[in-house]
Short mmCIF file of C-alpha atoms and ligand atoms in Angstrom, two decimals:
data_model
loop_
_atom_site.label_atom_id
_atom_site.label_comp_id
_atom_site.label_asym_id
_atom_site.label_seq_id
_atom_site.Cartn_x
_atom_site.Cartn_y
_atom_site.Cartn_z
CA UNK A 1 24.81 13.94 26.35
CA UNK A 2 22.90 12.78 23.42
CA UNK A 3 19.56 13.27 23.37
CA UNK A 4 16.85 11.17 21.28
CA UNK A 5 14.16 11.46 19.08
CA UNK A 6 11.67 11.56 22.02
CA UNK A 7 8.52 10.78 19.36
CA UNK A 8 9.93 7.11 19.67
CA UNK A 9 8.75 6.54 22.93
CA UNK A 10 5.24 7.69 22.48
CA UNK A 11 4.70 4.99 19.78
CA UNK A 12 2.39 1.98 21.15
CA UNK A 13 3.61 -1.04 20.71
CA UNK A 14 5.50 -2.66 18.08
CA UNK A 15 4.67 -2.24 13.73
CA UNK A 16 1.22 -4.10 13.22
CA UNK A 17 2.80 -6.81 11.19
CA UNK A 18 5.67 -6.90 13.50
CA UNK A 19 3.41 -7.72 16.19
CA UNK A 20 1.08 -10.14 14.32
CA UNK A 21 4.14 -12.15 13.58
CA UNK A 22 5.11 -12.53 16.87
CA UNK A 23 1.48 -13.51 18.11
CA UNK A 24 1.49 -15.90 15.12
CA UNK A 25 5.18 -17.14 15.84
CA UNK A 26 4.08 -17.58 20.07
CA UNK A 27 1.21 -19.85 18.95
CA UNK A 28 3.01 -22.02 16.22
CA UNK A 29 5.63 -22.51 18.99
CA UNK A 30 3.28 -23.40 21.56
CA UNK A 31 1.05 -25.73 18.57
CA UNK A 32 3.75 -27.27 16.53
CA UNK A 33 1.51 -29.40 14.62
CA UNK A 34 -1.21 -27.37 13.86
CA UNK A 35 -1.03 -26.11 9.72
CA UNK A 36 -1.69 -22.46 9.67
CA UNK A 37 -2.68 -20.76 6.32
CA UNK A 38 -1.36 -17.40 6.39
CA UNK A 39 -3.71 -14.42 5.35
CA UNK A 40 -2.82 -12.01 7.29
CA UNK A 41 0.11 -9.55 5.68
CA UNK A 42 -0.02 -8.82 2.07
CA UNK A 43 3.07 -10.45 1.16
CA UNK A 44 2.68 -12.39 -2.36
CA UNK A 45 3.56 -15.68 -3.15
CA UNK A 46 3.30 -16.49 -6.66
CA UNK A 47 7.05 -16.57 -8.43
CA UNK A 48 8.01 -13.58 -10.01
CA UNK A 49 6.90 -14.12 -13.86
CA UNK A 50 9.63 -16.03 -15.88
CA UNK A 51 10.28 -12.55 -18.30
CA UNK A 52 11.00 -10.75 -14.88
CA UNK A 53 13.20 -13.56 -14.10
CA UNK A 54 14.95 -13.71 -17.91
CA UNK A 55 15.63 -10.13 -17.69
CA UNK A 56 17.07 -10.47 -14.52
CA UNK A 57 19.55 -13.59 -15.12
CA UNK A 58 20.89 -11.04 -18.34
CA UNK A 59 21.47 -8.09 -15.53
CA UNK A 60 23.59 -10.21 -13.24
CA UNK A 61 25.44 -11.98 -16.41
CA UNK A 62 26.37 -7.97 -18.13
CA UNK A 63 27.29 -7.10 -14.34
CA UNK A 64 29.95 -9.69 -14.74
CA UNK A 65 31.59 -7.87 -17.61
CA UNK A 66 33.69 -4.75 -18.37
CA UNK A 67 31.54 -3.14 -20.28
CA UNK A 68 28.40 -4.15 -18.76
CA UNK A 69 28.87 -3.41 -15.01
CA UNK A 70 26.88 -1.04 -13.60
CA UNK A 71 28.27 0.71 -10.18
CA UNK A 72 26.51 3.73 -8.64
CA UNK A 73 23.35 4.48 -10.14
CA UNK A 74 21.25 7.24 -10.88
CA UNK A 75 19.22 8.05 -7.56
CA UNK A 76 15.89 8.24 -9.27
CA UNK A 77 16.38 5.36 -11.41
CA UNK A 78 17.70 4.39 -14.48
CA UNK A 79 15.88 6.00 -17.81
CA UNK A 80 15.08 2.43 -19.32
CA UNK A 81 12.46 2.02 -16.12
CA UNK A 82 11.52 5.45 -15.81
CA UNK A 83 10.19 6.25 -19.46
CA UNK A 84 8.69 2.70 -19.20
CA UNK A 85 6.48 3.60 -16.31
CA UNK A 86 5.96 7.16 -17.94
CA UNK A 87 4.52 5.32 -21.12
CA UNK A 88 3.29 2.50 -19.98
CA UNK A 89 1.48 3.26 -16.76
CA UNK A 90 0.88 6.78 -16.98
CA UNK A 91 0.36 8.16 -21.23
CA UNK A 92 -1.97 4.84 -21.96
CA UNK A 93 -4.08 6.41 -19.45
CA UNK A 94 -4.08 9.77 -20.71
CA UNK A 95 -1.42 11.31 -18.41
CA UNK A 96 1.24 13.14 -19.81
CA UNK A 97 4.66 12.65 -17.05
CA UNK A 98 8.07 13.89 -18.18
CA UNK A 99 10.48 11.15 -17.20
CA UNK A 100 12.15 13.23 -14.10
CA UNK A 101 8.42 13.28 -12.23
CA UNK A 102 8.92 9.84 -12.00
CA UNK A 103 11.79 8.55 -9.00
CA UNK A 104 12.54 4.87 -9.03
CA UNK A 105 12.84 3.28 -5.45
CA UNK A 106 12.90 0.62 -2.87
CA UNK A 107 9.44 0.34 -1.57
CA UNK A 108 6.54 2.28 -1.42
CA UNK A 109 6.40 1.49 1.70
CA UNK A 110 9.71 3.68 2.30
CA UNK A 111 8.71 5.94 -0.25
CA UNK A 112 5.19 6.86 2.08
CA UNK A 113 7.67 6.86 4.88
CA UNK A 114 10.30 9.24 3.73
CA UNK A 115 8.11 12.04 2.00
CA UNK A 116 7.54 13.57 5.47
CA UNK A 117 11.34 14.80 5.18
CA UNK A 118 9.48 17.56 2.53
CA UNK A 119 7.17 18.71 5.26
CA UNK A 120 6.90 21.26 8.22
CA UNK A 121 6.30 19.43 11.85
CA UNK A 122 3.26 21.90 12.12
CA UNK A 123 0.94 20.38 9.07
CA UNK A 124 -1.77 18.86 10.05
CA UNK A 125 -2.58 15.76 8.33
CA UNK A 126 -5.77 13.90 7.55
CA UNK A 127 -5.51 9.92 7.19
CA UNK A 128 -8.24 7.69 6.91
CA UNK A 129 -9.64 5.93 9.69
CA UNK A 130 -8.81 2.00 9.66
CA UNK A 131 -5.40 3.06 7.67
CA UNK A 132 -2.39 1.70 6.21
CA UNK A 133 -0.06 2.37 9.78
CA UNK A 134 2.88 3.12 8.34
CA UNK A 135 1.30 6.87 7.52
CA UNK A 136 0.11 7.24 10.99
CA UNK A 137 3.67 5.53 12.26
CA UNK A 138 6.16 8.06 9.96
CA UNK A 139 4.46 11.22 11.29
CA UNK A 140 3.92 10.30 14.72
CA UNK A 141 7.67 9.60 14.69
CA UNK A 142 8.72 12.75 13.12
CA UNK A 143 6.42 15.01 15.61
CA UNK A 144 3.21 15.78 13.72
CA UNK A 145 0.91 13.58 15.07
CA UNK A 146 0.88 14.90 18.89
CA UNK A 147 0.29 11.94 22.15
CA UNK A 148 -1.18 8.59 21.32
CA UNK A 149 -4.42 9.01 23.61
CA UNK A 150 -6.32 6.19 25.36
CA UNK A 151 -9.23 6.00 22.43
CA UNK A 152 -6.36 4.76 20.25
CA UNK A 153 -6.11 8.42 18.49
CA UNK A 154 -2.96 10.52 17.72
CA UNK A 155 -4.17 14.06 19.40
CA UNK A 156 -2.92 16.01 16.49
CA UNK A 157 -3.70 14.10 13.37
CA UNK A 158 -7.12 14.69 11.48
CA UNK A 159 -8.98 11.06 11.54
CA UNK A 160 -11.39 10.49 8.55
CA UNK A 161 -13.88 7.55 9.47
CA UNK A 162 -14.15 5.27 6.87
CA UNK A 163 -17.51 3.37 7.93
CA UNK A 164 -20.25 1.18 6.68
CA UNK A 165 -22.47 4.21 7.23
CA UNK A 166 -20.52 5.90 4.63
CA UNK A 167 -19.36 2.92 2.08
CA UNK A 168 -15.72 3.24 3.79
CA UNK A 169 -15.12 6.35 1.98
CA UNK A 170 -13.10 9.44 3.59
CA UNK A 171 -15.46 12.56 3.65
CA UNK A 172 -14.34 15.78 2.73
CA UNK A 173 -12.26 17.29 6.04
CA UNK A 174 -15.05 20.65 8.16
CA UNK A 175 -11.61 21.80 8.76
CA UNK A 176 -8.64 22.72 6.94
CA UNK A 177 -5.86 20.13 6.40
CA UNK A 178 -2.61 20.51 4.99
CA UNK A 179 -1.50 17.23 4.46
CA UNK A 180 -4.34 14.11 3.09
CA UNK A 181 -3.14 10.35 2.96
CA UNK A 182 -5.67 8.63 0.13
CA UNK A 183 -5.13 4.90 -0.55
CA UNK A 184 -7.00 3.80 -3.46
CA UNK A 185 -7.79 0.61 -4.16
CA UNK A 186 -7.84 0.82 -0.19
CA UNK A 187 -5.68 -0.97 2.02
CA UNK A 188 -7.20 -2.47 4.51
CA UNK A 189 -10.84 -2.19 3.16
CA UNK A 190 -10.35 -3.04 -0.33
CA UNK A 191 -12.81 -0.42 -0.93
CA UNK A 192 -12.33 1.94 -4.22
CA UNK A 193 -13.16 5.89 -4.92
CA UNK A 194 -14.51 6.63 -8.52
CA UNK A 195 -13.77 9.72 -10.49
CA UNK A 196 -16.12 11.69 -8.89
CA UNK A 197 -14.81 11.18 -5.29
CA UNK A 198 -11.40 11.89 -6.04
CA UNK A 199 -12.76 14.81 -7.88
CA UNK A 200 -13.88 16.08 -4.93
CA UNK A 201 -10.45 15.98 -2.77
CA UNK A 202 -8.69 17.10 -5.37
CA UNK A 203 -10.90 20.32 -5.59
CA UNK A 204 -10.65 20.18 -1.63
CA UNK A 205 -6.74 20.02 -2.06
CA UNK A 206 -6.78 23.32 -4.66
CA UNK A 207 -9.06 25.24 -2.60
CA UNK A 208 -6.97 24.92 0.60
CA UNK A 209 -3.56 24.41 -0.77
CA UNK A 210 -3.16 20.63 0.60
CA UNK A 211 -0.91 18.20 -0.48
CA UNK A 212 -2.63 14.50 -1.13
CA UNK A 213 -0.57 11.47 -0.66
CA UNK A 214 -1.69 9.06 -2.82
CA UNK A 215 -0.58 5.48 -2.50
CA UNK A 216 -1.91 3.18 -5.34
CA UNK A 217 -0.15 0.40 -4.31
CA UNK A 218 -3.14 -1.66 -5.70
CA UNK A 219 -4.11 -0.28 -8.62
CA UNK A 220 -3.09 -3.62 -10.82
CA UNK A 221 -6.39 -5.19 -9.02
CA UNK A 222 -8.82 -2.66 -10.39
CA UNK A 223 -11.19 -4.25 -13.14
CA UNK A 224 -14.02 -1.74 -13.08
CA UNK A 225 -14.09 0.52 -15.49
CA UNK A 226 -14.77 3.46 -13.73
CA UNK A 227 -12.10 3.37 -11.23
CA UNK A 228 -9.41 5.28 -12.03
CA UNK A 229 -5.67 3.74 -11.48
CA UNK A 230 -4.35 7.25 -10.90
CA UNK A 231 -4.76 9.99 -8.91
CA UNK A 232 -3.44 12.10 -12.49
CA UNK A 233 -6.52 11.07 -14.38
CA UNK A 234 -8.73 13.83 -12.24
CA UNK A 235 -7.69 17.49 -13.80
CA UNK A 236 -5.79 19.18 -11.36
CA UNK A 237 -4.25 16.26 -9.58
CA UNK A 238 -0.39 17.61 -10.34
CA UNK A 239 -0.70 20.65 -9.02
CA UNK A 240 -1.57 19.09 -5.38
CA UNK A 241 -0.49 15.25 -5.49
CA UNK A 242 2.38 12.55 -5.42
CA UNK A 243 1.63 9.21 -6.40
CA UNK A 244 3.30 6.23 -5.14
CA UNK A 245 3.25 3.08 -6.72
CA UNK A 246 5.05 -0.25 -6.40
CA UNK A 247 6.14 -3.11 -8.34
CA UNK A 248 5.10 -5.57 -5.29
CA UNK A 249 1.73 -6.83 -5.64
CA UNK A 250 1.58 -5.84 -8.92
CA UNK A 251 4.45 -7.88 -10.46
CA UNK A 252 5.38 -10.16 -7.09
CA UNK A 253 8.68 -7.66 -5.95
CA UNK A 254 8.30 -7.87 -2.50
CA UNK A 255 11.15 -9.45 -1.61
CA UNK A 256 12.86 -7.94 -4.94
CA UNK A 257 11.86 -4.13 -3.85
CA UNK A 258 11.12 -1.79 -6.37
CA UNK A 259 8.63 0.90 -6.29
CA UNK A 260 8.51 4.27 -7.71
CA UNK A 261 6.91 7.91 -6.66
CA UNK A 262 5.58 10.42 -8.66
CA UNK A 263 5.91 14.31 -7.94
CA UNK A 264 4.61 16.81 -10.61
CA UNK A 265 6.56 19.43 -11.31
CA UNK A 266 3.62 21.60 -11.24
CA UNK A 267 3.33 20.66 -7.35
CA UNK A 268 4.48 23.58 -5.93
CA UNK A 269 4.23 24.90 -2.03
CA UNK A 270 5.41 27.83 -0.74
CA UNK A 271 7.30 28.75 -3.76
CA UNK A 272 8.87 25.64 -3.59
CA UNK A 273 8.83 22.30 -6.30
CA UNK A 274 8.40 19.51 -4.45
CA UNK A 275 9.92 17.77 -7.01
CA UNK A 276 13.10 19.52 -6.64
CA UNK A 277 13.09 18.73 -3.07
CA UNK A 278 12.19 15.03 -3.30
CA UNK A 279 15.01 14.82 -5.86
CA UNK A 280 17.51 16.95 -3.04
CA UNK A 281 16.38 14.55 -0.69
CA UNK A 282 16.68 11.54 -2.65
CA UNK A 283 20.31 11.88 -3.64
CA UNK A 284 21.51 12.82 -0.27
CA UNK A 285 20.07 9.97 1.51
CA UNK A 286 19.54 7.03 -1.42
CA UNK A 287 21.70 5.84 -3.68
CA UNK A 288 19.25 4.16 -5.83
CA UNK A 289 17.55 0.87 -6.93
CA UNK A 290 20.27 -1.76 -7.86
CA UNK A 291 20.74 -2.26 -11.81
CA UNK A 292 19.46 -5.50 -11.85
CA UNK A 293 16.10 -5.06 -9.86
CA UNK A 294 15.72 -2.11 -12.48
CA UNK A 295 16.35 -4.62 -15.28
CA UNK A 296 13.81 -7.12 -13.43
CA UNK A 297 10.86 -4.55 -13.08
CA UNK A 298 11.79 -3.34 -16.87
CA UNK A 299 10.66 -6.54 -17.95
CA UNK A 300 6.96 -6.11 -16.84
CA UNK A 301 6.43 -4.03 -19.73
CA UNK A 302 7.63 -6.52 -21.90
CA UNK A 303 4.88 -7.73 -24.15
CA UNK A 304 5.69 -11.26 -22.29
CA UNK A 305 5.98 -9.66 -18.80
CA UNK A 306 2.65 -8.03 -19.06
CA UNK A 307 0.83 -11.10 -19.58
CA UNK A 308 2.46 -13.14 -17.26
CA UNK A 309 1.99 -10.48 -14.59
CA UNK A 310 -1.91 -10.60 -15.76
CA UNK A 311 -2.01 -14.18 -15.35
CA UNK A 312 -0.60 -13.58 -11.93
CA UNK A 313 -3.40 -10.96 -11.10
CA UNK A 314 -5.66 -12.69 -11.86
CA UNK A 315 -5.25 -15.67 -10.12
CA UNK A 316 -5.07 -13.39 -7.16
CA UNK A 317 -8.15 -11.87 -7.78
CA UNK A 318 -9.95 -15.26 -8.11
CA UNK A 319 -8.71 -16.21 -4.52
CA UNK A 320 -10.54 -12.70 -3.38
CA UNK A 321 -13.23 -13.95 -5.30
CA UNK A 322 -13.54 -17.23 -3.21
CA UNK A 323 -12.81 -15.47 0.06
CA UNK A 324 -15.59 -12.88 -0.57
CA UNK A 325 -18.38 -15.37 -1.84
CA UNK A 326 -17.25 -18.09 0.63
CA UNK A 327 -17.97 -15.98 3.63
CA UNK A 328 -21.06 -14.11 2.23
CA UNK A 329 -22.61 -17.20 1.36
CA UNK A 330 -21.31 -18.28 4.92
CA UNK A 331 -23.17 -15.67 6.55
CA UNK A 332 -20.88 -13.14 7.09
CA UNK A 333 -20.66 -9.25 6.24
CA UNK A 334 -17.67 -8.39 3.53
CA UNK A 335 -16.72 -5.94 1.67
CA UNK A 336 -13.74 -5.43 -0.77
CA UNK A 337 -12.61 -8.09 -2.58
CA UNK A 338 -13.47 -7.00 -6.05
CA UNK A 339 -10.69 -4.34 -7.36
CA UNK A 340 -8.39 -5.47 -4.34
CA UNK A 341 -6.60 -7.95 -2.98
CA UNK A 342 -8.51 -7.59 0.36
CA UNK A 343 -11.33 -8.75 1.99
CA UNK A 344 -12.60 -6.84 4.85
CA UNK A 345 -14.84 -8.72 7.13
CA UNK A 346 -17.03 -7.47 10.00
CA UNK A 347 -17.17 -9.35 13.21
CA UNK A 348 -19.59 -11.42 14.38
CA UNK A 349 -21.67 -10.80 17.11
CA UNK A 350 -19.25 -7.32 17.54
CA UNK A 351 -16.49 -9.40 18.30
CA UNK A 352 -13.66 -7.84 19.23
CA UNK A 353 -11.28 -7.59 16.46
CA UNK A 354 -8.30 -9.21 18.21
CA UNK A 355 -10.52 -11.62 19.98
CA UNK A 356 -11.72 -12.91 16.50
CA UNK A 357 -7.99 -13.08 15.33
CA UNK A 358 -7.32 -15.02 18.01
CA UNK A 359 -10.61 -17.67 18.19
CA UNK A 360 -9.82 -18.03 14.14
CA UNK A 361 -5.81 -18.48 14.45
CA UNK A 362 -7.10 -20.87 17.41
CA UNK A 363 -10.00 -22.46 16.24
CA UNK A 364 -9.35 -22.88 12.30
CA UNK A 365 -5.53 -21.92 12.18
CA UNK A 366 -5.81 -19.46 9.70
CA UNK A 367 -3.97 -16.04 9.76
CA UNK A 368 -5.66 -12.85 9.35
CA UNK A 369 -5.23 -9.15 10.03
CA UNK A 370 -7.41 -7.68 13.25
CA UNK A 371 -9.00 -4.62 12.15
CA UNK A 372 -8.29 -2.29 15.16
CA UNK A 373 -4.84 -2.51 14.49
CA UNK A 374 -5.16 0.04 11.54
CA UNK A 375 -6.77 2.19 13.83
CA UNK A 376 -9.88 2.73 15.92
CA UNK A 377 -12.60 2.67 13.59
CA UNK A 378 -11.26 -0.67 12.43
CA UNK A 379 -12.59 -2.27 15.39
CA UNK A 380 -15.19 -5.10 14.70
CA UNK A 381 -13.78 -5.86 11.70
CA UNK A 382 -10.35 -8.02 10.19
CA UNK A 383 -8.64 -8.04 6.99
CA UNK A 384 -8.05 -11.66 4.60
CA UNK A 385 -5.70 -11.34 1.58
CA UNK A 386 -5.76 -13.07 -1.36
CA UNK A 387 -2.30 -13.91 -1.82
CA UNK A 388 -1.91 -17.39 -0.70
CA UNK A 389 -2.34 -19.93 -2.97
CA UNK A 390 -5.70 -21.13 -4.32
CA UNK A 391 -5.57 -24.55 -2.91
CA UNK A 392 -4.84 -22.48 0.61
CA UNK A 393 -7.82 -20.28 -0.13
CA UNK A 394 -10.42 -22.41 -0.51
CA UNK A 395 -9.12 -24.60 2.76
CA UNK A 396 -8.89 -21.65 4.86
CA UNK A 397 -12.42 -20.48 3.58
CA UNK A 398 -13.89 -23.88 4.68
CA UNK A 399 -12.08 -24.10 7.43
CA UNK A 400 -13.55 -20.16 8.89
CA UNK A 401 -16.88 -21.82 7.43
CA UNK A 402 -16.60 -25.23 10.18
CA UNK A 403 -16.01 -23.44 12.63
CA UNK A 404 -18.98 -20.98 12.83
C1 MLT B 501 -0.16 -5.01 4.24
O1 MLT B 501 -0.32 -6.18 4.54
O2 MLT B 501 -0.89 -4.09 4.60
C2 MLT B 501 0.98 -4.69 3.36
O3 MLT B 501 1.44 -5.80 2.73
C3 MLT B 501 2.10 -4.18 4.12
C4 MLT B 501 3.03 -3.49 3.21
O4 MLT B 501 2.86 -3.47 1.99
O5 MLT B 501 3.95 -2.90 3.75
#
């Protein structure tokens, strides 16, 4: 008899966003009339920039010819993307990648997902307390995080706190970890380390011979100077880290899906290259971005692309703008906002989080993201994005504002 992967069944409940868009769907049903302005997952809606879109209409056209088709790719991604990414989003920051650190891809999202294949069921891994679930989901479901307990914790995984009391930022581990998930510009806080932070867990990761797992999903929101977009700008950072990065929020992809990861060659574990290993793993079980989606995210590098995809930034960043002064000026405590697309709001009166998703889905029909669901600590507090449209923004900022 076959026998399943018994981690499955100690998972609570359905994916976060799986479940908020049921709850969301249950209420629309049951309120037909009532306009809802949607805030809750981070899902763009802005069209993808008109270069993107050029670029793209010439990859389907050369697909229709002989000597332009393009079957099976490379795994990792075409060359054209990959020294792209190497020049553009890596050397103008200082860091030096060969162009086979760099592996083209789907999603971060699967990217964050899949690296667990590289690692032993014993690590123990740190995440951040509230945290992107998918991190907490992958491991729990290949056997490293232990039993789900009743105070919302996996027994086995290391939680980092990320509180008021300490500016939402993950303190260095009184234990030894092996494996540290770091999400800067931070989803769900919106919260950002500087050099010297990182500094720290990268000295943390030397000293102890961790691995970090660094998703900078959000690094195209960063304006501050001193915030660095990657994780390779702290000395040291290739020895212990992989970098994942995606084309989503930054350029609109996610519906198109492309991403890429970076593993150093200098990451080494055990004897082992990770980098060898990721590439092992990539061509057995992925068979690569499609041609055209390659072409697409090409053409944000394009003199052209980058603007438009600046233009598209920052009319993001000016709805997190209005969401962040709206509320404070409303009263409210918020934080984020400023190099992120999020806005992370504490409850009022320590309401619940899912209470307060509910009374403002209810009350003002707007959409958000309850705190607890990215884990315990995020209780009394919910997430806003600012990737509706302006117009949207503002309403749904009045609208929070009414009804208070
Ligand atoms: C989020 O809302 O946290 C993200 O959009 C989800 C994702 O990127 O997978």
């Amino acid at each position: 008899m076959a026998k399943i992967n018994q981690n499955f069944n100690k998972l609570p409940g359905s994916y976060l966003f799986t479940k908020i868009a049921k709850n969301v769907a249950q209420y629309q049903a049951k309120n037909p009339d009532d306009v809802l302005i949607k805030m809750g997952i981070g899902d763009v809606t802005r069209p993808l920039a008109p270069a993107v879109i050029e670029s793209m209409h010439k990859a389907v056209d050369e697909m229709g010819t002989f000597e332009g088709f393009h079957g099976y790719g490379p795994e990792q991604g075409y060359d054209f993307l990959r020294s792209l990414i190497v020049e553009n989003d890596y050397k103008s920051r200082g860091v030096n990648l060969d162009i086979d650190e760099v592996f083209v891809s789907d999603g971060a999202k699967s990217d964050c997902g899949n690296i667990v294949d590289l690692f032993d069921v014993d690590n123990v891994v740190a995440v951040c307390d509230p945290v992107y679930p998918v991190y907490v989901d992958t491991n729990a479901m290949s056997g490293r995080a232990g039993d789900f307990g009743a105070d919302g914790k996996w027994t086995k995984l290391y939680y980092m706190p990320c509180l008021e009391e300490n500016g939402f930022l993950p303190q260095i581990p009184d234990k030894k970890v092996d494996m540290i998930y770091l999400c800067f510009p931070n989803n769900p806080t919106g919260m950002t380390a500087n050099k010297t932070e990182l500094k720290k867990w990268v000295d943390y990761a030397r000293a102890n011979g961790s691995v970090i797992l660094f998703d900078s999903a959000y690094e195209a929101f960063i304006s501050d100077m001193d915030v660095p977009h990657s994780i390779y700008e702290i000395e040291g950072a290739k020895e212990v880290a992989i970098e994942f990065r995606s084309f989503s929020k930054t350029a609109g992809f996610t519906g198109t899906r492309c991403a890429y990861t970076v593993v150093p060659k200098e990451l080494v574990v055990e004897g082992t290259s990770l980098n060898a290993m990721w590439l092992r793993r990539q061509c057995s079980k992925f068979n690569g971005v499609p041609y055209v989606v390659q072409k697409a995210a090409a053409a944000v590098y394009s003199e052209k692309g980058k603007e438009e995809v600046k233009e598209t930034i920052a009319y993001y960043k000016k709805n997190a703008e209005v969401i962040y002064n709206g509320l404070k000026e409303a009263g409210f405590t918020v934080y984020g906002g400023v190099n992120s697309p999020y806005v992370w709001m504490k409850t009022p009166d320590n309401k619940g989080s899912w209470e307060f998703f509910d009374f403002l889905l209810d009350k003002a029909n707007v959409v958000t993201t309850p705190g607890e669901g990215f884990g315990p600590s995020g209780e009394g507090f919910i997430r806003l994005t600012a990737f509706n449209t302006y117009e949207n923004t503002v309403e749904a900022v009045n609208r929070i504002k009414k009804i208070m």
